[in-house]
CSV table of C-alpha atoms in Angstrom, one decimal:
chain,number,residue,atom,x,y,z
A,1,UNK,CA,0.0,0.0,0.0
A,2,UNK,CA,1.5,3.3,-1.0
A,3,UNK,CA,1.3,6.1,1.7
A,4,UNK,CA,3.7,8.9,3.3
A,5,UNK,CA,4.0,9.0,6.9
A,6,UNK,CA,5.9,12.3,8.2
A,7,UNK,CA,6.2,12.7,11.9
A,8,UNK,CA,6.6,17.1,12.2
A,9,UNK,CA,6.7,16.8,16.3
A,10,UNK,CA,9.6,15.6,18.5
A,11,UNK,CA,8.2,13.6,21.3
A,12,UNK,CA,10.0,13.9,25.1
A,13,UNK,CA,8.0,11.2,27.3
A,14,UNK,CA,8.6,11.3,30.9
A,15,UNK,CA,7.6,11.4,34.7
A,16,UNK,CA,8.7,15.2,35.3
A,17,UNK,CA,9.2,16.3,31.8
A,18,UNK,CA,7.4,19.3,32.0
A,19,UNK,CA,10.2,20.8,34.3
A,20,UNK,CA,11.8,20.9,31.1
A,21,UNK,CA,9.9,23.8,29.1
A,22,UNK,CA,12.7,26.4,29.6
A,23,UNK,CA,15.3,24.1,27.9
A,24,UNK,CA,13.0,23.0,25.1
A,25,UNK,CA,12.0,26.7,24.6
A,26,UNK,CA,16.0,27.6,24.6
A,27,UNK,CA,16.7,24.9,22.1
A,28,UNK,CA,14.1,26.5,19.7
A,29,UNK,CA,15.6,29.5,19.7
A,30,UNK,CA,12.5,31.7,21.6
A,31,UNK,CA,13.8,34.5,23.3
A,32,UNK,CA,9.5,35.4,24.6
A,33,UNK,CA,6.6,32.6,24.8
A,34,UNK,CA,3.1,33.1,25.5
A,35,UNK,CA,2.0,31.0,27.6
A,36,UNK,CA,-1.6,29.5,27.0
A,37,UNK,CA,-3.2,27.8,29.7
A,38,UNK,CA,-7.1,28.1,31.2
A,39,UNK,CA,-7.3,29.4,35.0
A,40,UNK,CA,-8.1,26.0,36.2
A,41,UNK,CA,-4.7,25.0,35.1
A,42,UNK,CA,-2.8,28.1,36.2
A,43,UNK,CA,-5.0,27.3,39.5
A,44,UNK,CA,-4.3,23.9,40.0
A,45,UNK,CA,-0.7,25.1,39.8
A,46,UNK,CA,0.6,23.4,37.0
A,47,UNK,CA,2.0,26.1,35.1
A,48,UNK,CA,4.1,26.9,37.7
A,49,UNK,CA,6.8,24.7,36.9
A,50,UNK,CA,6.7,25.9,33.7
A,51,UNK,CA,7.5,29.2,34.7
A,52,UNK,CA,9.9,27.9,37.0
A,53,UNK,CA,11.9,26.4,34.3
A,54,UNK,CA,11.7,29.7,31.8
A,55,UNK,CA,12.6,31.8,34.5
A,56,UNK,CA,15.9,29.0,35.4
A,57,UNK,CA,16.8,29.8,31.5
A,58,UNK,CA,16.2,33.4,31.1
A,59,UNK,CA,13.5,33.4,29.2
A,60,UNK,CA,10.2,36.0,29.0
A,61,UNK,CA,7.2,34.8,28.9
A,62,UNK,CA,3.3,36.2,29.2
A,63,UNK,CA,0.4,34.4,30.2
A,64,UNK,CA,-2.7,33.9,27.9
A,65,UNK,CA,-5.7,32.2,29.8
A,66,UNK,CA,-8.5,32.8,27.8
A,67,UNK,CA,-9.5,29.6,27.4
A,68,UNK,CA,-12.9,27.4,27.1
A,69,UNK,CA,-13.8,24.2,26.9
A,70,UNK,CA,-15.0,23.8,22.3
A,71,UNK,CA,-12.1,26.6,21.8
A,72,UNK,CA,-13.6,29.9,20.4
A,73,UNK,CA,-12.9,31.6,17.3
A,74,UNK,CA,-13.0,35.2,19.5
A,75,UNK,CA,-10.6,33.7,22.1
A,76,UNK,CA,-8.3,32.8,19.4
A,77,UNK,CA,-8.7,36.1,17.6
A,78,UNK,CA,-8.0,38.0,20.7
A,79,UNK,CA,-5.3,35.5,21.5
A,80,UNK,CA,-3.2,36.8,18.7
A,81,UNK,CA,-3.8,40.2,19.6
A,82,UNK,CA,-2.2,39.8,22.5
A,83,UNK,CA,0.6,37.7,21.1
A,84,UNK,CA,1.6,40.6,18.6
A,85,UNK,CA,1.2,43.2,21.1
A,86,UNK,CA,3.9,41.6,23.4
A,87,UNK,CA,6.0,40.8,20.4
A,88,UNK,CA,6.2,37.1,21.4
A,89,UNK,CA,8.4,34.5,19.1
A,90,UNK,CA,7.1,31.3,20.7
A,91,UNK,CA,4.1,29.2,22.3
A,92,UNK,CA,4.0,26.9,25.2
A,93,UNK,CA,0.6,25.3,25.2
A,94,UNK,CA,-0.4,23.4,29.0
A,95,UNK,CA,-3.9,21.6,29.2
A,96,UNK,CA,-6.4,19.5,27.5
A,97,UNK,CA,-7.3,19.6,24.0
A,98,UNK,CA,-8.9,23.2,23.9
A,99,UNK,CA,-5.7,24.9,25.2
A,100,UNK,CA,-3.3,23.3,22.8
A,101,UNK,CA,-6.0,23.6,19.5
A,102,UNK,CA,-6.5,27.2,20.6
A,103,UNK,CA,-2.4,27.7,20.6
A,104,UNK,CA,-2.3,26.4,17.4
A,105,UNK,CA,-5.4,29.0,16.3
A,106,UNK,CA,-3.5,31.6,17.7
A,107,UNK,CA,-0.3,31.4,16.2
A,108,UNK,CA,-2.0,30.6,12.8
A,109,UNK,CA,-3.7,34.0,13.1
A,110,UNK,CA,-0.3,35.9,14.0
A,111,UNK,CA,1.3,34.1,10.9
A,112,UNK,CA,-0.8,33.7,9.0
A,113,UNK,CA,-3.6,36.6,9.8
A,114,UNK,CA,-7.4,36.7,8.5
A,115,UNK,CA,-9.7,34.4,10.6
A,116,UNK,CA,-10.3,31.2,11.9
A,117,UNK,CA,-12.8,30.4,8.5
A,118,UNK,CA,-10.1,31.6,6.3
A,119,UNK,CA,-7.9,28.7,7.3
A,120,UNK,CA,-10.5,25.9,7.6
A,121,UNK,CA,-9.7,23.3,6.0
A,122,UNK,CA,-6.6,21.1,4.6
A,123,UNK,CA,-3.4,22.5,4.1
A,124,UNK,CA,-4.4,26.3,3.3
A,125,UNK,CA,-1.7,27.8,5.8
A,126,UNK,CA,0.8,30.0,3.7
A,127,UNK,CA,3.8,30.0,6.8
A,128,UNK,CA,4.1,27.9,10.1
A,129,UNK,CA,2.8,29.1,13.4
A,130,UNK,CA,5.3,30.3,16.1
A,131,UNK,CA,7.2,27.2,17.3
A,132,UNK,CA,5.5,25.8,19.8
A,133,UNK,CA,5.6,23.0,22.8
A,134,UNK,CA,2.8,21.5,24.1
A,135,UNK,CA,2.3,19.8,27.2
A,136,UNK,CA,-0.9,17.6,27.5
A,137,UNK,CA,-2.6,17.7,31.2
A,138,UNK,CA,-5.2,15.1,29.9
A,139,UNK,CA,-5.0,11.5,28.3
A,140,UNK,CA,-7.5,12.3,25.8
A,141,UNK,CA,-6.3,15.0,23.3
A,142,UNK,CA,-3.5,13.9,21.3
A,143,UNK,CA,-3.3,17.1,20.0
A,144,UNK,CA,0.2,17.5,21.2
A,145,UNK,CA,1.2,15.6,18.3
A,146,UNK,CA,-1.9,16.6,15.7
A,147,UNK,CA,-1.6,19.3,12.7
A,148,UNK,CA,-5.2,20.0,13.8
A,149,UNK,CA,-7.2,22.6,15.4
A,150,UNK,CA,-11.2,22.3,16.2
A,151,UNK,CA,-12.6,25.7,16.8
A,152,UNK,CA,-15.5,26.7,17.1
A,153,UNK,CA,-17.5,29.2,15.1
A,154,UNK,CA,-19.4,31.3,17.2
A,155,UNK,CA,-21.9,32.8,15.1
A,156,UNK,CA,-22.5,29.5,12.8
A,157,UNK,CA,-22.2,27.3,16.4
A,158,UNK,CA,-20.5,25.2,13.9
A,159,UNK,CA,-16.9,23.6,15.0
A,160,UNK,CA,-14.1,24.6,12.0
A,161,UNK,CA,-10.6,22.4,11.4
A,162,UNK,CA,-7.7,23.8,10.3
A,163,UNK,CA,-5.6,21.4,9.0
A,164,UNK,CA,-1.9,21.7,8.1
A,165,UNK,CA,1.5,20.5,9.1
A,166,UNK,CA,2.4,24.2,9.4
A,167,UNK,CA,0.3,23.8,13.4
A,168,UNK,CA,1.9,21.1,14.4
A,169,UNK,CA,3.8,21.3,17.8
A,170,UNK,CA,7.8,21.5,17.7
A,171,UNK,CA,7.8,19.8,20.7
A,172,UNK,CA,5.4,17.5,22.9
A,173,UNK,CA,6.1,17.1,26.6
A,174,UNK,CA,4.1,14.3,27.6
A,175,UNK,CA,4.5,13.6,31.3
A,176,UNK,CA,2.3,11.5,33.2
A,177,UNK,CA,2.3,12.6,36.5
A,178,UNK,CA,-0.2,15.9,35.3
A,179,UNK,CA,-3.1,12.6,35.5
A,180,UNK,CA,-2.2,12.2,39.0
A,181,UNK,CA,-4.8,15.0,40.1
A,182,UNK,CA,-7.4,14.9,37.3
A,183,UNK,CA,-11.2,14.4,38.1
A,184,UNK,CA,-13.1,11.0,37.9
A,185,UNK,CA,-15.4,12.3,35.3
A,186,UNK,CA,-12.2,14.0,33.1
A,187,UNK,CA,-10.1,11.0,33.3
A,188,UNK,CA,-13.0,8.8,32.1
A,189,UNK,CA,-14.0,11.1,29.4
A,190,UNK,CA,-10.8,11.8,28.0
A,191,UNK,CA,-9.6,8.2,28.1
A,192,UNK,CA,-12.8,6.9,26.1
A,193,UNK,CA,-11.9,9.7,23.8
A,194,UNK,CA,-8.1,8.5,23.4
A,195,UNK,CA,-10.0,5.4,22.7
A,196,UNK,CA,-12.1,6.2,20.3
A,197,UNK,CA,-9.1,8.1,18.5
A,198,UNK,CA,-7.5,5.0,18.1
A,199,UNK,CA,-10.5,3.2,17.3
A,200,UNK,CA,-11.3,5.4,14.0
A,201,UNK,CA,-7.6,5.5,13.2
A,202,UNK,CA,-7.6,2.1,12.8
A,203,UNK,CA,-11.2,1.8,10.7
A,204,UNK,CA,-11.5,4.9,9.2
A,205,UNK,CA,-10.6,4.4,5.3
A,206,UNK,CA,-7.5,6.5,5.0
A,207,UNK,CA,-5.8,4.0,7.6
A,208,UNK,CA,-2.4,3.1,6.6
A,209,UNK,CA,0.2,0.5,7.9
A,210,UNK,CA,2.1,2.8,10.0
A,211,UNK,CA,-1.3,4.3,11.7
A,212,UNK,CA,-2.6,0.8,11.9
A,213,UNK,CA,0.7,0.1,14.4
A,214,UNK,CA,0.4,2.7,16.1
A,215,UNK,CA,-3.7,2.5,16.9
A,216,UNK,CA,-3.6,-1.3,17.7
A,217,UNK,CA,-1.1,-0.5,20.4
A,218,UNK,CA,-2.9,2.5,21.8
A,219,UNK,CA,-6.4,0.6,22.1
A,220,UNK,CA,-4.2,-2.5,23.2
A,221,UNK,CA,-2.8,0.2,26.0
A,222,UNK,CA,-6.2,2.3,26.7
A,223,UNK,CA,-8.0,-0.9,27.6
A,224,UNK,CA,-5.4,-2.2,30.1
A,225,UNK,CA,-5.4,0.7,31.8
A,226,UNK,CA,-8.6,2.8,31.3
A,227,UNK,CA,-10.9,1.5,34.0
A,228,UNK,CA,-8.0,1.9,36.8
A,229,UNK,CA,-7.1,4.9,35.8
A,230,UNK,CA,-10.6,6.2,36.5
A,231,UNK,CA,-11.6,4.2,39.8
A,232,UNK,CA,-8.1,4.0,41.2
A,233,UNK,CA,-5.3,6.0,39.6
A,234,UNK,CA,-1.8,5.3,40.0
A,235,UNK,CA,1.6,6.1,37.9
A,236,UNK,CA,1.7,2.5,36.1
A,237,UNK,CA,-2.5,3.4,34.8
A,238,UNK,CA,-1.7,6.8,34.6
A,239,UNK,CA,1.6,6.3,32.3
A,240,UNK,CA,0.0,3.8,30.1
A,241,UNK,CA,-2.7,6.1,29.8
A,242,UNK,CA,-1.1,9.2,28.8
A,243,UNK,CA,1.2,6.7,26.6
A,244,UNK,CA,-2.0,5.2,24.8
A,245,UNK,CA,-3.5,8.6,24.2
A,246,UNK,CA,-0.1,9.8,22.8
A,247,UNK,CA,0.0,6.9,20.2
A,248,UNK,CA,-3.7,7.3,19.5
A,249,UNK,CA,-2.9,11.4,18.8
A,250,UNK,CA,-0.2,10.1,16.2
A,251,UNK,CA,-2.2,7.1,14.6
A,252,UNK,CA,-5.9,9.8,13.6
A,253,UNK,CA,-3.4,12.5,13.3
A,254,UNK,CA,-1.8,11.0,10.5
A,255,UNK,CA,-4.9,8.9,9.1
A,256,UNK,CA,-8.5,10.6,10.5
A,257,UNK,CA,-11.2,10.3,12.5
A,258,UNK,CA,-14.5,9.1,11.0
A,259,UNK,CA,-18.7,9.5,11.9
A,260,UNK,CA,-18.3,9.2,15.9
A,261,UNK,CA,-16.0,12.6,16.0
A,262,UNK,CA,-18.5,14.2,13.0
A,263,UNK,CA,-21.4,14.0,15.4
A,264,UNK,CA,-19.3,14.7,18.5
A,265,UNK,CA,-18.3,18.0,16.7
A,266,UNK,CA,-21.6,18.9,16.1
A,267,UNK,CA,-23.1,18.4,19.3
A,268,UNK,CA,-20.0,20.5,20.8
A,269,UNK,CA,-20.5,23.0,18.8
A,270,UNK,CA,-24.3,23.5,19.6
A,271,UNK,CA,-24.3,22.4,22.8
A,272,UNK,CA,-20.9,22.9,24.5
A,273,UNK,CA,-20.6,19.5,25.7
A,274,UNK,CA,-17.4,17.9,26.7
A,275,UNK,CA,-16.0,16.2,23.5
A,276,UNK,CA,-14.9,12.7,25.1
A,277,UNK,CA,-18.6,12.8,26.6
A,278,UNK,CA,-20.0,13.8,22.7
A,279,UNK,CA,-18.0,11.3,21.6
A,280,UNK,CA,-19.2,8.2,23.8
A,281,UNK,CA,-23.0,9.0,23.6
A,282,UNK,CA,-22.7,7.8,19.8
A,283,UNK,CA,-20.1,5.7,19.7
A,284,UNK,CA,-22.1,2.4,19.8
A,285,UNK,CA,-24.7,3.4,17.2
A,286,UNK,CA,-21.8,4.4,14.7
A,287,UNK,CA,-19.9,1.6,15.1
A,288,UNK,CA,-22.9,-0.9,14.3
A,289,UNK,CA,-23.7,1.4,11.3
A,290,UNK,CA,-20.1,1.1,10.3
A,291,UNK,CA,-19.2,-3.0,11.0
A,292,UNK,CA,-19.9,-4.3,7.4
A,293,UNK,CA,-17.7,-1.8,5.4
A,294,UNK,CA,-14.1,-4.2,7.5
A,295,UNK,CA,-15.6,-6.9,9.4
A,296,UNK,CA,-12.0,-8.2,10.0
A,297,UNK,CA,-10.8,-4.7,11.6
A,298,UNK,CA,-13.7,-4.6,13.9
A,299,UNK,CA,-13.4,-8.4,15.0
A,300,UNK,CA,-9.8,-7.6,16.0
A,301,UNK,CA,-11.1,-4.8,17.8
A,302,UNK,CA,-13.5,-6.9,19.8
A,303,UNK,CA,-10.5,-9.0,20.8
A,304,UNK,CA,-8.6,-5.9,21.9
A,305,UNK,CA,-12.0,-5.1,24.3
A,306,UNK,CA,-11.4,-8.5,26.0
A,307,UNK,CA,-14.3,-10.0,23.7
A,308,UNK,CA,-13.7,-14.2,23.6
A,309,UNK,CA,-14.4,-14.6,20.0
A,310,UNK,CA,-13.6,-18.2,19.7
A,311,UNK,CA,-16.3,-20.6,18.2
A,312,UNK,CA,-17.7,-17.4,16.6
A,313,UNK,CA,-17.2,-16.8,12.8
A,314,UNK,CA,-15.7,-13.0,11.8
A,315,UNK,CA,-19.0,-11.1,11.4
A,316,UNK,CA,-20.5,-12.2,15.2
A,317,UNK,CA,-16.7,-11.5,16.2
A,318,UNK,CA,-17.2,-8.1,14.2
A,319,UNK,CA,-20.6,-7.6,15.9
A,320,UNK,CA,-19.8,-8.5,19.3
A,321,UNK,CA,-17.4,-4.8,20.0
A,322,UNK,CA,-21.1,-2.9,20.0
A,323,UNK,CA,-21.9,-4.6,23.5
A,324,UNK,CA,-18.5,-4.5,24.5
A,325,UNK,CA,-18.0,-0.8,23.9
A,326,UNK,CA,-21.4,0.0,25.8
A,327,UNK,CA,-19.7,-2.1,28.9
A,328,UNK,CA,-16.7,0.1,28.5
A,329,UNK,CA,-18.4,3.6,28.6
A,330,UNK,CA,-20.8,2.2,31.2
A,331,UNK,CA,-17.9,1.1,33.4
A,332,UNK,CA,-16.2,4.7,33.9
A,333,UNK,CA,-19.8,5.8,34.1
A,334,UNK,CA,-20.7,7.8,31.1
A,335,UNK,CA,-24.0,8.9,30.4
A,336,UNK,CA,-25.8,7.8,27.8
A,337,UNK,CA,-27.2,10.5,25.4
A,338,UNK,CA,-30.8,10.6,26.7
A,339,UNK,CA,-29.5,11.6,30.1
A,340,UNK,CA,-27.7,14.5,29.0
A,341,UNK,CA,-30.6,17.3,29.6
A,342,UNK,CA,-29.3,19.9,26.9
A,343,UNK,CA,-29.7,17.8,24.2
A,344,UNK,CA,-32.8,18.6,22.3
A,345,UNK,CA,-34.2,15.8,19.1
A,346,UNK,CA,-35.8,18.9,17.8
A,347,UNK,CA,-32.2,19.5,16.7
A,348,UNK,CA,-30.9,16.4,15.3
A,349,UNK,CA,-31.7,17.2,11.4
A,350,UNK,CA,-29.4,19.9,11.5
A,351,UNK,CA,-27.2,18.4,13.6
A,352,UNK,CA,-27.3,15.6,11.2
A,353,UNK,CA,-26.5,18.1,8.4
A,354,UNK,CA,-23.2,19.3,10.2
A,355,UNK,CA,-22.2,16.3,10.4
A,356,UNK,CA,-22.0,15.7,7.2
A,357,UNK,CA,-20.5,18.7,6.2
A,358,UNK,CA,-17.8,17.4,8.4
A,359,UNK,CA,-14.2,17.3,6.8
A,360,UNK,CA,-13.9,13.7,8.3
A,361,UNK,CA,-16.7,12.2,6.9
A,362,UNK,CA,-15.5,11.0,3.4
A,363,UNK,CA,-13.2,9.1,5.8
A,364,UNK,CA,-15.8,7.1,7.6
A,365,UNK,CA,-15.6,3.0,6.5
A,366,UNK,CA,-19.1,3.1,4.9
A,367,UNK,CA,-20.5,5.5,2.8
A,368,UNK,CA,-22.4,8.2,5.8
A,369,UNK,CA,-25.3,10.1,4.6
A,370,UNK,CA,-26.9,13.1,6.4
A,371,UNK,CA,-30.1,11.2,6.6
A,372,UNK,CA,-27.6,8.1,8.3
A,373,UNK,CA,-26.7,11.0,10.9
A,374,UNK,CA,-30.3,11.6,11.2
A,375,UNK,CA,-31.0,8.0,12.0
A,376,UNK,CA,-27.7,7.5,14.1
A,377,UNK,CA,-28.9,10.4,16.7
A,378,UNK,CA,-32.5,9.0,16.6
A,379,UNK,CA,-31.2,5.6,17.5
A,380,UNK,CA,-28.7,6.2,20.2
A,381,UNK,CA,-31.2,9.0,21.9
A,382,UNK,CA,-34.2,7.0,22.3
A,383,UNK,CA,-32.5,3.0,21.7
């Protein structure tokens, strides 16, 4: 099969790495970072080893913490405001996924100017962001490793990707001692999302070899560790976590995502959800929709979910990761989408419609209509 794989972000993996922002920082050749991070972060005191570590090497920084859970296209805009005001040459990103996809908004806009809907899409970017190190503080984003930012539009309420290597991190700091602290609800959120990054990595229909490796090992990983990590955290869950996540970032990163993250995007955009929630309330119903476009893939993934599969032929195998994926979300105690009070089926046919217009959904395994969207959110709101 002929593909190109092309890794654009150096990876540094370690208990404590994040001490190590200054050096990386120096290394690049940044003389003044902004420094994006929400208040809960700068609260929880994580960034403070990060300034630590800048002011160790003698280099400026400023503080950007205007950040929301579904990044905004105004935050970002405002971001790179302030990022040309200051005269900064370089971002550290600390946090989840919004953080680190509104770092890479912002420095598109300083390079690259216009808005966040002039850049939507693949590979429009005419120069490269800032450089840029991003440090992870959940085990769901991969975005540390991604040349992809999800932002949202505020006056469509419709979530925009800009996708280019041009955003990708420098540098990712991955250290898994952030997971120590993180909430119940985040960890399990986040780590079905990791999950489910894998998961379409590995079945979406740009899949490749190298993406195959890497999203077999992340699931492998996820699944070891996920329910631990949730119900009784330690270093050993925690690192595999942050590990499996990591992987997963590179395999969709460099393949895609398919229907699940389409309809997640739309229900974040319209309803501000969390995304690893969005993503779990459909993930069954998609992946039943989607089981006779690779039967073989999805058998292998019931194996990989503890499934015994022995004495059933490929297609029960196949069938068989539906239950086992509600038994996962149901474990770390996810909602299911009826239970989630802001959703509204009065919306589903244009929620259907955006996800459709999704930039992931020619990559879905089966041919996705919006009127299979419509039928999707029908089935896994009322069973």
């Amino acid at each position: 099969m002929a593909h190109s794989f092309q890794l654009a972000t150096r990876i540094e993996f370690g208990s404590g790495y994040i001490n190590n922002a200054g050096i990386e920082a120096k290394k690049l050749g940044i003389t003044k970072v902004m420094l994006i991070a929400d208040k809960g972060i700068i609260g929880a005191g994580l960034v403070k080893p990060i300034e630590d570590s800048l002011k160790k090497e003698k280099v400026d920084y400023v503080i950007y913490d205007k950040i929301v859970p579904n990044p905004r296209d105004i935050h970002c805009i405002e971001g790179a405001e302030f990022g040309k005001e200051h005269k900064i040459d370089g971002i550290i990103a600390i946090g989840g996924g919004s953080s680190l996809d509104t770092a890479k908004a912002i420095g598109t806009l300083i390079t690259n100017g216009g808005n966040i809907r002039t850049w939507a899409g693949f590979g429009l970017l005419k120069n490269e962001i800032p450089p840029m190190i991003a440090i992870p503080t959940t085990e769901g984003t991969g975005s540390e490793v991604t040349f992809d930012a999800v932002i949202t539009d505020t006056e469509a309420h419709e979530k925009l990707n800009i996708l280019d290597l041009k955003i990708a991190p420098k540098v990712a700091l991955v250290d898994p001692d952030v997971l120590l602290g993180l909430p119940k609800r985040v960890m399990a959120a986040c780590g079905v999302d990791a999950f489910i990054h894998a998961f379409e990595a590995y079945t979406c229909r740009v899949a490749n070899p190298h993406t195959d490796a890497m999203a077999l090992h992340a699931m492998e990983i996820i699944v070891e560790n996920l329910r631990g990590a949730v119900h009784n955290p330690d270093i050993d869950n925690c690192t595999g976590m942050m590990l499996g996540s990591n992987l997963a970032g590179i395999a969709f990163g460099y393949s895609d995502v398919a229907g699940i993250h389409c309809i997640a995007e739309a229900l974040g955009g319209r309803y501000d959800i969390p995304h690893g929630v969005a993503n779990s309330i459909v993930l069954p119903e998609v992946t039943e929709f989607n089981i006779p476009a690779n039967i073989e893939k999805y058998a292998r993934v019931s194996r990989i979910l503890g499934v015994d599969t022995s004495g059933m032929d490929t297609e029960k195998a196949a069938y068989s990761c539906v239950d086992a994926l509600i038994q996962m979300r149901k474990d770390v105690d996810i909602p299911k989408m009826s239970e989630l009070e802001v959703i509204d089926p009065k919306d589903f046919r244009e929620l259907a419609d955006a996800s459709f217009r999704n930039l992931s959904t020619p990559s879905n395994p089966r041919d996705i209509t919006a009127e299979d969207y419509f039928n999707i959110l029908n089935k896994a709101y009322f069973g």
